PDB file of C-alpha atoms in Angstrom:
ATOM      1  CA  MET W   1      14.320  17.371  21.639  1.00 69.00           C
ATOM      2  CA  LYS W   2      13.216  20.184  23.939  1.00 79.00           C
ATOM      3  CA  VAL W   3       9.459  20.774  24.093  1.00 85.00           C
ATOM      4  CA  LEU W   4       8.397  24.410  24.041  1.00 94.00           C
ATOM      5  CA  ALA W   5       6.164  25.812  26.763  1.00 93.00           C
ATOM      6  CA  PRO W   6       2.468  26.072  25.780  1.00 93.00           C
ATOM      7  CA  CYS W   7       1.081  29.455  24.814  1.00 93.00           C
ATOM      8  CA  PRO W   8      -0.776  31.324  27.592  1.00 89.00           C
ATOM      9  CA  SER W   9      -4.500  32.010  27.306  1.00 88.00           C
ATOM     10  CA  SER W  10      -3.863  35.580  26.106  1.00 87.00           C
ATOM     11  CA  PRO W  11      -3.667  36.114  22.307  1.00 89.00           C
ATOM     12  CA  ASN W  12      -0.028  37.285  22.280  1.00 93.00           C
ATOM     13  CA  CYS W  13       1.768  34.058  21.370  1.00 96.00           C
ATOM     14  CA  VAL W  14       2.365  31.843  18.344  1.00 97.00           C
ATOM     15  CA  SER W  15       3.892  28.400  18.332  1.00 97.00           C
ATOM     16  CA  THR W  16       4.553  25.467  16.035  1.00 97.00           C
ATOM     17  CA  GLN W  17       3.709  23.052  18.851  1.00 95.00           C
ATOM     18  CA  THR W  18       0.215  24.268  19.755  1.00 92.00           C
ATOM     19  CA  THR W  19      -3.055  22.693  18.623  1.00 91.00           C
ATOM     20  CA  ASP W  20      -4.873  26.042  18.854  1.00 91.00           C
ATOM     21  CA  GLN W  21      -5.448  26.996  15.185  1.00 91.00           C
ATOM     22  CA  SER W  22      -5.389  30.752  15.943  1.00 92.00           C
ATOM     23  CA  ARG W  23      -1.861  30.525  17.376  1.00 94.00           C
ATOM     24  CA  GLN W  24      -0.423  27.737  15.271  1.00 96.00           C
ATOM     25  CA  MET W  25       2.316  28.276  12.685  1.00 97.00           C
ATOM     26  CA  ALA W  26       4.247  25.861  10.462  1.00 97.00           C
ATOM     27  CA  PRO W  27       7.840  25.121  11.508  1.00 98.00           C
ATOM     28  CA  TYR W  28      10.807  26.233   9.394  1.00 98.00           C
ATOM     29  CA  ARG W  29      12.620  23.588   7.323  1.00 97.00           C
ATOM     30  CA  TYR W  30      16.357  23.196   7.012  1.00 97.00           C
ATOM     31  CA  GLN W  31      18.695  21.234   4.738  1.00 96.00           C
ATOM     32  CA  ARG W  32      22.093  21.843   6.344  1.00 96.00           C
ATOM     33  CA  SER W  33      23.640  20.049   9.303  1.00 97.00           C
ATOM     34  CA  LEU W  34      22.199  20.971  12.677  1.00 97.00           C
ATOM     35  CA  ALA W  35      25.249  23.141  13.499  1.00 97.00           C
ATOM     36  CA  GLY W  36      25.160  24.812  10.071  1.00 97.00           C
ATOM     37  CA  ALA W  37      21.432  25.567  10.239  1.00 98.00           C
ATOM     38  CA  GLN W  38      21.705  26.863  13.805  1.00 98.00           C
ATOM     39  CA  GLU W  39      24.645  29.161  12.878  1.00 97.00           C
ATOM     40  CA  ALA W  40      22.805  30.432   9.780  1.00 97.00           C
ATOM     41  CA  LEU W  41      19.640  31.204  11.764  1.00 98.00           C
ATOM     42  CA  LYS W  42      21.712  32.952  14.454  1.00 97.00           C
ATOM     43  CA  THR W  43      23.390  35.156  11.807  1.00 97.00           C
ATOM     44  CA  LEU W  44      20.089  36.115  10.184  1.00 96.00           C
ATOM     45  CA  VAL W  45      18.267  36.821  13.480  1.00 97.00           C
ATOM     46  CA  SER W  46      21.217  38.820  14.823  1.00 94.00           C
ATOM     47  CA  HIS W  47      20.615  41.408  12.098  1.00 94.00           C
ATOM     48  CA  LEU W  48      17.072  42.127  13.303  1.00 96.00           C
ATOM     49  CA  PRO W  49      16.701  45.296  15.432  1.00 95.00           C
ATOM     50  CA  ARG W  50      16.608  45.204  19.268  1.00 95.00           C
ATOM     51  CA  THR W  51      17.417  41.495  19.415  1.00 97.00           C
ATOM     52  CA  THR W  52      19.444  39.806  22.175  1.00 97.00           C
ATOM     53  CA  LEU W  53      20.551  36.191  22.247  1.00 98.00           C
ATOM     54  CA  VAL W  54      19.800  35.006  25.815  1.00 97.00           C
ATOM     55  CA  GLU W  55      20.621  31.299  25.680  1.00 97.00           C
ATOM     56  CA  GLU W  56      22.223  28.953  23.226  1.00 97.00           C
ATOM     57  CA  ALA W  57      22.669  25.191  23.380  1.00 97.00           C
ATOM     58  CA  GLU W  58      23.015  22.519  20.721  1.00 96.00           C
ATOM     59  CA  GLY W  59      19.738  22.599  18.842  1.00 97.00           C
ATOM     60  CA  TYR W  60      18.271  25.473  20.877  1.00 97.00           C
ATOM     61  CA  LEU W  61      18.250  29.281  20.673  1.00 98.00           C
ATOM     62  CA  HIS W  62      16.408  31.757  22.948  1.00 97.00           C
ATOM     63  CA  TYR W  63      16.120  35.421  22.004  1.00 98.00           C
ATOM     64  CA  GLU W  64      14.597  38.556  23.492  1.00 97.00           C
ATOM     65  CA  PHE W  65      13.060  41.085  21.123  1.00 96.00           C
ATOM     66  CA  THR W  66      12.385  44.514  22.607  1.00 94.00           C
ATOM     67  CA  SER W  67       9.784  46.852  21.082  1.00 86.00           C
ATOM     68  CA  LEU W  68      10.974  50.296  20.067  1.00 81.00           C
ATOM     69  CA  LEU W  69       8.559  52.599  21.851  1.00 78.00           C
ATOM     70  CA  LEU W  70       7.234  50.903  24.983  1.00 79.00           C
ATOM     71  CA  ARG W  71      10.181  48.522  25.474  1.00 85.00           C
ATOM     72  CA  PHE W  72       7.943  45.436  25.705  1.00 88.00           C
ATOM     73  CA  VAL W  73       9.968  42.203  25.652  1.00 94.00           C
ATOM     74  CA  ASP W  74       8.971  39.165  23.608  1.00 95.00           C
ATOM     75  CA  ASP W  75      10.663  35.794  24.062  1.00 97.00           C
ATOM     76  CA  VAL W  76      11.400  33.759  20.945  1.00 98.00           C
ATOM     77  CA  GLU W  77      12.658  30.181  21.214  1.00 98.00           C
ATOM     78  CA  PHE W  78      13.849  27.919  18.395  1.00 98.00           C
ATOM     79  CA  VAL W  79      14.261  24.145  18.755  1.00 98.00           C
ATOM     80  CA  PHE W  80      16.007  22.207  15.960  1.00 97.00           C
ATOM     81  CA  ASP W  81      14.748  18.684  15.282  1.00 96.00           C
ATOM     82  CA  GLU W  82      17.553  16.925  13.449  1.00 95.00           C
ATOM     83  CA  GLU W  83      15.407  13.836  12.739  1.00 96.00           C
ATOM     84  CA  THR W  84      12.751  15.750  10.777  1.00 97.00           C
ATOM     85  CA  LYS W  85      14.956  18.710   9.756  1.00 97.00           C
ATOM     86  CA  LEU W  86      12.380  21.097  11.221  1.00 97.00           C
ATOM     87  CA  ILE W  87      12.836  24.129  13.452  1.00 98.00           C
ATOM     88  CA  GLN W  88      10.030  24.379  15.984  1.00 98.00           C
ATOM     89  CA  PHE W  89       9.481  27.805  17.516  1.00 98.00           C
ATOM     90  CA  ARG W  90       7.490  29.793  20.024  1.00 97.00           C
ATOM     91  CA  SER W  91       7.195  33.598  20.094  1.00 97.00           C
ATOM     92  CA  ALA W  92       5.362  35.172  23.033  1.00 95.00           C
ATOM     93  CA  SER W  93       4.951  38.529  24.751  1.00 92.00           C
ATOM     94  CA  ARG W  94       6.062  38.616  28.383  1.00 91.00           C
ATOM     95  CA  THR W  95       3.456  41.141  29.469  1.00 86.00           C
ATOM     96  CA  GLY W  96       0.135  42.519  28.273  1.00 82.00           C
ATOM     97  CA  TYR W  97      -2.780  40.807  26.664  1.00 84.00           C
ATOM     98  CA  SER W  98      -2.869  41.492  22.939  1.00 83.00           C
ATOM     99  CA  ASP W  99       0.233  41.967  20.797  1.00 84.00           C
ATOM    100  CA  LEU W 100      -1.763  43.163  17.747  1.00 84.00           C
ATOM    101  CA  GLY W 101      -0.228  40.330  15.693  1.00 88.00           C
ATOM    102  CA  VAL W 102       3.387  41.348  16.301  1.00 91.00           C
ATOM    103  CA  ASN W 103       4.624  37.843  17.184  1.00 93.00           C
ATOM    104  CA  ARG W 104       3.062  36.240  14.110  1.00 95.00           C
ATOM    105  CA  ARG W 105       4.381  38.971  11.802  1.00 95.00           C
ATOM    106  CA  ARG W 106       7.892  38.590  13.286  1.00 95.00           C
ATOM    107  CA  MET W 107       7.948  34.849  12.755  1.00 97.00           C
ATOM    108  CA  GLU W 108       6.675  35.253   9.166  1.00 97.00           C
ATOM    109  CA  GLU W 109       9.412  37.877   8.569  1.00 96.00           C
ATOM    110  CA  ILE W 110      12.067  35.448   9.875  1.00 97.00           C
ATOM    111  CA  ARG W 111      10.567  32.709   7.651  1.00 97.00           C
ATOM    112  CA  THR W 112      11.065  34.991   4.628  1.00 96.00           C
ATOM    113  CA  LEU W 113      14.676  35.717   5.697  1.00 94.00           C
ATOM    114  CA  VAL W 114      15.626  32.053   6.210  1.00 95.00           C
ATOM    115  CA  GLU W 115      13.832  30.576   3.190  1.00 93.00           C
ATOM    116  CA  GLY W 116      16.398  28.630   1.174  1.00 92.00           C
ATOM    117  CA  LYS W 117      19.274  29.705   3.433  1.00 95.00           C
ATOM    118  CA  LEU W 118      19.142  26.936   6.031  1.00 96.00           C
TER     119      LEU W 118
END
């Protein structure tokens, strides 16, 4: 399984693989096969505004989310762990210092969208 990059020191990143409580989030759970869960997540995320799929591999998705006004780009990566049926993720701003909680809110919004659908 791919290991996600650690969050930078700036407070504009959340991850399921960090030990920093202020940036940590719980992974998503899935019931389907790896391919089925990955396809379902792709479909749900593709409906979010200003979203571009950058890279896809078995058990891995990388997206760019672009903010509406200032065109800031955030990178969001998903890693599927077939053994535990968990989706690990990392969402981080490319530039700037604070994101005013945007990355955390996005990942909670996606959690709400995928709940019971994976």
